[in-house]
Amino acid sequence: MSDWDFLYEMNERGYSAQDIADAAACGVAPWEWKYIEKKWVDDQLEDEPEDDARSVEPFQSREGFPFSVLEQTEIFRDLVDCAARHFENTGRYLQVWGELGEIYAEIKFGLRRHATHSPGSDGTIAGKLVEVKTISPEKTNEHVVVKSQGNFEQLLIVRIDRDFQFQGKLIDRSELKGGEGKYLKGRLE
């Protein structure tokens, strides 16, 4: 039996096509998910300011990539502007959410990203390993999935709304609710 056989089982159990697509995207069956309640995440983000791309200022400069955090800030602003213009022109979103979330984390929180495709976490903030998860405005179910065995000490949730406003919150792993499954799943509903 392969790791993906649960998708057939989901079909047999009557799950919707959207539920099956969500499970395929994260690689885990819904009965293995652990939930973080929407109210809890909303409470965490309640006092955090919303930022638009023009108001984000660099956290700090650093050695290595990006060579210039000021240049990265301009790139971020240009990408957000391009994505917004594309949406206004076509009614479709560009699929750049994860990258926008991580660039926002670099600028706003000082994330130092690992090399591409490094397993376990996306980078470090103040010496702690951090996993970044971005919630896009087109996500109807607002799930955040994190591998419970991932090598991270903090989770940074970045929410981008329909007006391309950004909100982010660093959460210590010890605050996450989870169990014995392969994944922790944040659910914002």
PDB file of C-alpha atoms in Angstrom:
ATOM      1  CA  MET A   1       0.000   0.000   0.000  1.00  0.00           C
ATOM      2  CA  SER A   2       1.440   3.388  -0.986  1.00  0.00           C
ATOM      3  CA  ASP A   3       1.502   6.574   1.047  1.00  0.00           C
ATOM      4  CA  TRP A   4      -1.202   7.992  -1.266  1.00  0.00           C
ATOM      5  CA  ASP A   5      -3.753   5.167  -0.952  1.00  0.00           C
ATOM      6  CA  PHE A   6      -5.634   7.245   1.591  1.00  0.00           C
ATOM      7  CA  LEU A   7      -6.855   9.428  -1.325  1.00  0.00           C
ATOM      8  CA  TYR A   8      -8.815   6.454  -2.699  1.00  0.00           C
ATOM      9  CA  GLU A   9     -10.085   5.732   0.794  1.00  0.00           C
ATOM     10  CA  MET A  10     -11.247   9.338   1.098  1.00  0.00           C
ATOM     11  CA  ASN A  11     -13.204   8.939  -2.142  1.00  0.00           C
ATOM     12  CA  GLU A  12     -14.796   5.740  -0.820  1.00  0.00           C
ATOM     13  CA  ARG A  13     -15.697   7.520   2.447  1.00  0.00           C
ATOM     14  CA  GLY A  14     -17.514  10.244   0.486  1.00  0.00           C
ATOM     15  CA  TYR A  15     -15.125  13.172   0.922  1.00  0.00           C
ATOM     16  CA  SER A  16     -15.577  16.036  -1.553  1.00  0.00           C
ATOM     17  CA  ALA A  17     -13.188  16.669  -4.432  1.00  0.00           C
ATOM     18  CA  GLN A  18     -11.947  19.799  -2.599  1.00  0.00           C
ATOM     19  CA  ASP A  19     -11.223  17.768   0.563  1.00  0.00           C
ATOM     20  CA  ILE A  20      -9.326  15.196  -1.504  1.00  0.00           C
ATOM     21  CA  ALA A  21      -7.368  17.955  -3.290  1.00  0.00           C
ATOM     22  CA  ASP A  22      -6.472  19.520   0.091  1.00  0.00           C
ATOM     23  CA  ALA A  23      -5.301  16.144   1.388  1.00  0.00           C
ATOM     24  CA  ALA A  24      -3.234  15.531  -1.756  1.00  0.00           C
ATOM     25  CA  ALA A  25      -1.639  18.970  -1.377  1.00  0.00           C
ATOM     26  CA  CYS A  26      -0.484  18.294   2.174  1.00  0.00           C
ATOM     27  CA  GLY A  27       0.018  14.535   1.823  1.00  0.00           C
ATOM     28  CA  VAL A  28      -2.040  13.516   4.828  1.00  0.00           C
ATOM     29  CA  ALA A  29      -5.502  12.048   5.422  1.00  0.00           C
ATOM     30  CA  PRO A  30      -8.039  14.222   7.298  1.00  0.00           C
ATOM     31  CA  TRP A  31      -8.354  11.683  10.110  1.00  0.00           C
ATOM     32  CA  GLU A  32      -4.648  12.264  10.862  1.00  0.00           C
ATOM     33  CA  TRP A  33      -5.042  16.058  11.124  1.00  0.00           C
ATOM     34  CA  LYS A  34      -4.746  17.913  14.381  1.00  0.00           C
ATOM     35  CA  TYR A  35      -6.517  21.245  14.577  1.00  0.00           C
ATOM     36  CA  ILE A  36      -5.625  24.641  15.852  1.00  0.00           C
ATOM     37  CA  GLU A  37      -8.898  26.463  16.359  1.00  0.00           C
ATOM     38  CA  LYS A  38      -9.597  29.588  14.308  1.00  0.00           C
ATOM     39  CA  LYS A  39     -10.489  31.501  17.466  1.00  0.00           C
ATOM     40  CA  TRP A  40      -7.081  30.703  18.968  1.00  0.00           C
ATOM     41  CA  VAL A  41      -5.217  31.924  15.863  1.00  0.00           C
ATOM     42  CA  ASP A  42      -7.462  34.996  15.614  1.00  0.00           C
ATOM     43  CA  ASP A  43      -6.712  35.741  19.288  1.00  0.00           C
ATOM     44  CA  GLN A  44      -2.984  35.434  18.564  1.00  0.00           C
ATOM     45  CA  LEU A  45      -3.222  37.847  15.622  1.00  0.00           C
ATOM     46  CA  GLU A  46      -5.687  40.244  17.280  1.00  0.00           C
ATOM     47  CA  ASP A  47      -3.171  42.825  18.496  1.00  0.00           C
ATOM     48  CA  GLU A  48      -0.770  42.387  15.581  1.00  0.00           C
ATOM     49  CA  PRO A  49      -0.867  45.277  13.112  1.00  0.00           C
ATOM     50  CA  GLU A  50      -1.802  44.709   9.485  1.00  0.00           C
ATOM     51  CA  ASP A  51       0.775  45.830   6.948  1.00  0.00           C
ATOM     52  CA  ASP A  52       0.405  46.714   3.334  1.00  0.00           C
ATOM     53  CA  ALA A  53       3.404  46.228   1.070  1.00  0.00           C
ATOM     54  CA  ARG A  54       4.348  49.928   1.192  1.00  0.00           C
ATOM     55  CA  SER A  55       4.416  50.112   4.985  1.00  0.00           C
ATOM     56  CA  VAL A  56       6.711  47.120   5.597  1.00  0.00           C
ATOM     57  CA  GLU A  57      10.108  48.295   6.786  1.00  0.00           C
ATOM     58  CA  PRO A  58      13.219  46.112   7.074  1.00  0.00           C
ATOM     59  CA  PHE A  59      13.748  44.313  10.368  1.00  0.00           C
ATOM     60  CA  GLN A  60      17.513  44.501  10.108  1.00  0.00           C
ATOM     61  CA  SER A  61      20.321  44.085   7.602  1.00  0.00           C
ATOM     62  CA  ARG A  62      22.440  40.935   7.628  1.00  0.00           C
ATOM     63  CA  GLU A  63      25.285  39.229   5.838  1.00  0.00           C
ATOM     64  CA  GLY A  64      24.613  36.714   3.092  1.00  0.00           C
ATOM     65  CA  PHE A  65      21.401  36.363   1.112  1.00  0.00           C
ATOM     66  CA  PRO A  66      19.655  38.507   0.401  1.00  0.00           C
ATOM     67  CA  PHE A  67      22.650  40.706  -0.292  1.00  0.00           C
ATOM     68  CA  SER A  68      20.559  43.742   0.555  1.00  0.00           C
ATOM     69  CA  VAL A  69      17.463  43.669   2.730  1.00  0.00           C
ATOM     70  CA  LEU A  70      16.601  47.100   1.303  1.00  0.00           C
ATOM     71  CA  GLU A  71      16.642  45.635  -2.223  1.00  0.00           C
ATOM     72  CA  GLN A  72      14.588  42.690  -0.947  1.00  0.00           C
ATOM     73  CA  THR A  73      12.044  45.160   0.441  1.00  0.00           C
ATOM     74  CA  GLU A  74      11.720  46.795  -2.982  1.00  0.00           C
ATOM     75  CA  ILE A  75      11.371  43.382  -4.645  1.00  0.00           C
ATOM     76  CA  PHE A  76       8.660  42.481  -2.127  1.00  0.00           C
ATOM     77  CA  ARG A  77       6.760  45.690  -2.839  1.00  0.00           C
ATOM     78  CA  ASP A  78       7.081  45.147  -6.597  1.00  0.00           C
ATOM     79  CA  LEU A  79       5.853  41.536  -6.322  1.00  0.00           C
ATOM     80  CA  VAL A  80       2.840  42.548  -4.223  1.00  0.00           C
ATOM     81  CA  ASP A  81       2.050  45.382  -6.644  1.00  0.00           C
ATOM     82  CA  CYS A  82       2.368  43.009  -9.615  1.00  0.00           C
ATOM     83  CA  ALA A  83       0.160  40.387  -7.949  1.00  0.00           C
ATOM     84  CA  ALA A  84      -2.481  43.003  -7.106  1.00  0.00           C
ATOM     85  CA  ARG A  85      -2.451  44.453 -10.637  1.00  0.00           C
ATOM     86  CA  HIS A  86      -2.684  40.957 -12.122  1.00  0.00           C
ATOM     87  CA  PHE A  87      -5.712  40.224  -9.941  1.00  0.00           C
ATOM     88  CA  GLU A  88      -7.374  43.526 -10.891  1.00  0.00           C
ATOM     89  CA  ASN A  89      -6.750  42.810 -14.584  1.00  0.00           C
ATOM     90  CA  THR A  90      -7.720  39.128 -14.700  1.00  0.00           C
ATOM     91  CA  GLY A  91      -9.686  38.313 -11.544  1.00  0.00           C
ATOM     92  CA  ARG A  92      -7.121  35.560 -10.900  1.00  0.00           C
ATOM     93  CA  TYR A  93      -4.432  35.428  -8.250  1.00  0.00           C
ATOM     94  CA  LEU A  94      -0.789  34.758  -9.051  1.00  0.00           C
ATOM     95  CA  GLN A  95       0.357  31.671  -7.153  1.00  0.00           C
ATOM     96  CA  VAL A  96       3.185  33.351  -5.254  1.00  0.00           C
ATOM     97  CA  TRP A  97       1.804  33.157  -1.712  1.00  0.00           C
ATOM     98  CA  GLY A  98       4.493  31.024  -0.080  1.00  0.00           C
ATOM     99  CA  GLU A  99       7.294  33.141  -1.503  1.00  0.00           C
ATOM    100  CA  LEU A 100       5.530  36.383  -0.531  1.00  0.00           C
ATOM    101  CA  GLY A 101       5.032  35.026   2.991  1.00  0.00           C
ATOM    102  CA  GLU A 102       8.705  34.112   3.335  1.00  0.00           C
ATOM    103  CA  ILE A 103       9.957  37.415   1.895  1.00  0.00           C
ATOM    104  CA  TYR A 104       7.608  39.234   4.306  1.00  0.00           C
ATOM    105  CA  ALA A 105       9.109  37.121   7.113  1.00  0.00           C
ATOM    106  CA  GLU A 106      12.634  38.113   6.000  1.00  0.00           C
ATOM    107  CA  ILE A 107      11.783  41.808   6.050  1.00  0.00           C
ATOM    108  CA  LYS A 108       9.406  42.066   8.998  1.00  0.00           C
ATOM    109  CA  PHE A 109      10.763  39.383  11.340  1.00  0.00           C
ATOM    110  CA  GLY A 110      14.388  38.993  10.222  1.00  0.00           C
ATOM    111  CA  LEU A 111      14.024  35.448   8.886  1.00  0.00           C
ATOM    112  CA  ARG A 112      17.312  34.047   7.608  1.00  0.00           C
ATOM    113  CA  ARG A 113      16.225  31.429   5.112  1.00  0.00           C
ATOM    114  CA  HIS A 114      17.946  28.098   4.663  1.00  0.00           C
ATOM    115  CA  ALA A 115      19.082  26.934   1.233  1.00  0.00           C
ATOM    116  CA  THR A 116      16.317  25.882  -1.157  1.00  0.00           C
ATOM    117  CA  HIS A 117      14.653  22.555  -0.301  1.00  0.00           C
ATOM    118  CA  SER A 118      16.234  22.279   3.152  1.00  0.00           C
ATOM    119  CA  PRO A 119      14.081  19.898   5.195  1.00  0.00           C
ATOM    120  CA  GLY A 120      12.592  20.644   8.591  1.00  0.00           C
ATOM    121  CA  SER A 121      12.244  24.433   8.663  1.00  0.00           C
ATOM    122  CA  ASP A 122      12.408  27.478   6.413  1.00  0.00           C
ATOM    123  CA  GLY A 123      15.083  29.389   8.307  1.00  0.00           C
ATOM    124  CA  THR A 124      15.965  31.018  11.595  1.00  0.00           C
ATOM    125  CA  ILE A 125      14.838  34.067  13.526  1.00  0.00           C
ATOM    126  CA  ALA A 126      17.024  35.137  16.441  1.00  0.00           C
ATOM    127  CA  GLY A 127      18.750  31.747  16.326  1.00  0.00           C
ATOM    128  CA  LYS A 128      15.534  29.681  16.514  1.00  0.00           C
ATOM    129  CA  LEU A 129      14.419  27.366  13.712  1.00  0.00           C
ATOM    130  CA  VAL A 130      11.224  28.667  12.113  1.00  0.00           C
ATOM    131  CA  GLU A 131       8.606  27.143   9.816  1.00  0.00           C
ATOM    132  CA  VAL A 132       6.644  29.745   7.798  1.00  0.00           C
ATOM    133  CA  LYS A 133       3.086  29.016   6.691  1.00  0.00           C
ATOM    134  CA  THR A 134       1.167  31.475   4.546  1.00  0.00           C
ATOM    135  CA  ILE A 135      -2.621  31.717   4.383  1.00  0.00           C
ATOM    136  CA  SER A 136      -3.695  33.145   1.028  1.00  0.00           C
ATOM    137  CA  PRO A 137      -6.897  35.098   0.385  1.00  0.00           C
ATOM    138  CA  GLU A 138      -8.157  32.410  -1.979  1.00  0.00           C
ATOM    139  CA  LYS A 139      -7.993  29.612   0.584  1.00  0.00           C
ATOM    140  CA  THR A 140     -11.587  28.904   1.498  1.00  0.00           C
ATOM    141  CA  ASN A 141     -10.794  26.478   4.306  1.00  0.00           C
ATOM    142  CA  GLU A 142      -7.822  28.391   5.758  1.00  0.00           C
ATOM    143  CA  HIS A 143      -5.841  25.295   6.800  1.00  0.00           C
ATOM    144  CA  VAL A 144      -2.278  25.534   8.021  1.00  0.00           C
ATOM    145  CA  VAL A 145      -0.464  22.188   7.932  1.00  0.00           C
ATOM    146  CA  VAL A 146       2.842  21.637   9.704  1.00  0.00           C
ATOM    147  CA  LYS A 147       4.760  18.375   9.920  1.00  0.00           C
ATOM    148  CA  SER A 148       4.828  17.467  13.580  1.00  0.00           C
ATOM    149  CA  GLN A 149       8.254  15.914  13.131  1.00  0.00           C
ATOM    150  CA  GLY A 150       9.608  18.991  11.385  1.00  0.00           C
ATOM    151  CA  ASN A 151      12.733  20.486  12.873  1.00  0.00           C
ATOM    152  CA  PHE A 152      11.347  23.851  13.982  1.00  0.00           C
ATOM    153  CA  GLU A 153      11.048  25.707  17.263  1.00  0.00           C
ATOM    154  CA  GLN A 154       8.584  28.363  16.143  1.00  0.00           C
ATOM    155  CA  LEU A 155       5.769  28.635  13.628  1.00  0.00           C
ATOM    156  CA  LEU A 156       5.281  31.916  11.796  1.00  0.00           C
ATOM    157  CA  ILE A 157       1.763  32.248  10.409  1.00  0.00           C
ATOM    158  CA  VAL A 158       1.451  34.892   7.701  1.00  0.00           C
ATOM    159  CA  ARG A 159      -2.035  35.834   6.536  1.00  0.00           C
ATOM    160  CA  ILE A 160      -2.526  37.755   3.275  1.00  0.00           C
ATOM    161  CA  ASP A 161      -6.022  39.133   2.765  1.00  0.00           C
ATOM    162  CA  ARG A 162      -7.917  40.053  -0.418  1.00  0.00           C
ATOM    163  CA  ASP A 163      -6.541  43.602  -0.264  1.00  0.00           C
ATOM    164  CA  PHE A 164      -2.963  42.273  -0.074  1.00  0.00           C
ATOM    165  CA  GLN A 165      -2.621  43.292   3.559  1.00  0.00           C
ATOM    166  CA  PHE A 166      -0.177  41.161   5.563  1.00  0.00           C
ATOM    167  CA  GLN A 167      -0.383  39.972   9.151  1.00  0.00           C
ATOM    168  CA  GLY A 168       2.099  37.746  10.895  1.00  0.00           C
ATOM    169  CA  LYS A 169       2.600  36.125  14.268  1.00  0.00           C
ATOM    170  CA  LEU A 170       5.431  34.001  15.642  1.00  0.00           C
ATOM    171  CA  ILE A 171       4.200  31.167  17.824  1.00  0.00           C
ATOM    172  CA  ASP A 172       6.383  28.895  19.934  1.00  0.00           C
ATOM    173  CA  ARG A 173       6.021  25.247  19.030  1.00  0.00           C
ATOM    174  CA  SER A 174       5.152  24.459  22.641  1.00  0.00           C
ATOM    175  CA  GLU A 175       1.946  26.497  22.202  1.00  0.00           C
ATOM    176  CA  LEU A 176       0.742  24.407  19.258  1.00  0.00           C
ATOM    177  CA  LYS A 177      -1.880  21.794  19.910  1.00  0.00           C
ATOM    178  CA  GLY A 178      -1.120  18.406  18.504  1.00  0.00           C
ATOM    179  CA  GLY A 179      -0.931  14.784  19.066  1.00  0.00           C
ATOM    180  CA  GLU A 180       0.699  11.675  17.826  1.00  0.00           C
ATOM    181  CA  GLY A 181      -0.100  12.156  14.108  1.00  0.00           C
ATOM    182  CA  LYS A 182       2.385  13.032  11.395  1.00  0.00           C
ATOM    183  CA  TYR A 183       1.036  16.576  11.076  1.00  0.00           C
ATOM    184  CA  LEU A 184      -0.287  19.463  13.075  1.00  0.00           C
ATOM    185  CA  LYS A 185      -2.998  21.231  11.180  1.00  0.00           C
ATOM    186  CA  GLY A 186      -4.104  24.751  11.851  1.00  0.00           C
ATOM    187  CA  ARG A 187      -7.663  25.364  10.819  1.00  0.00           C
ATOM    188  CA  LEU A 188      -8.961  28.901  10.553  1.00  0.00           C
ATOM    189  CA  GLU A 189     -12.720  28.577  10.389  1.00  0.00           C
TER     190      GLU A 189
END
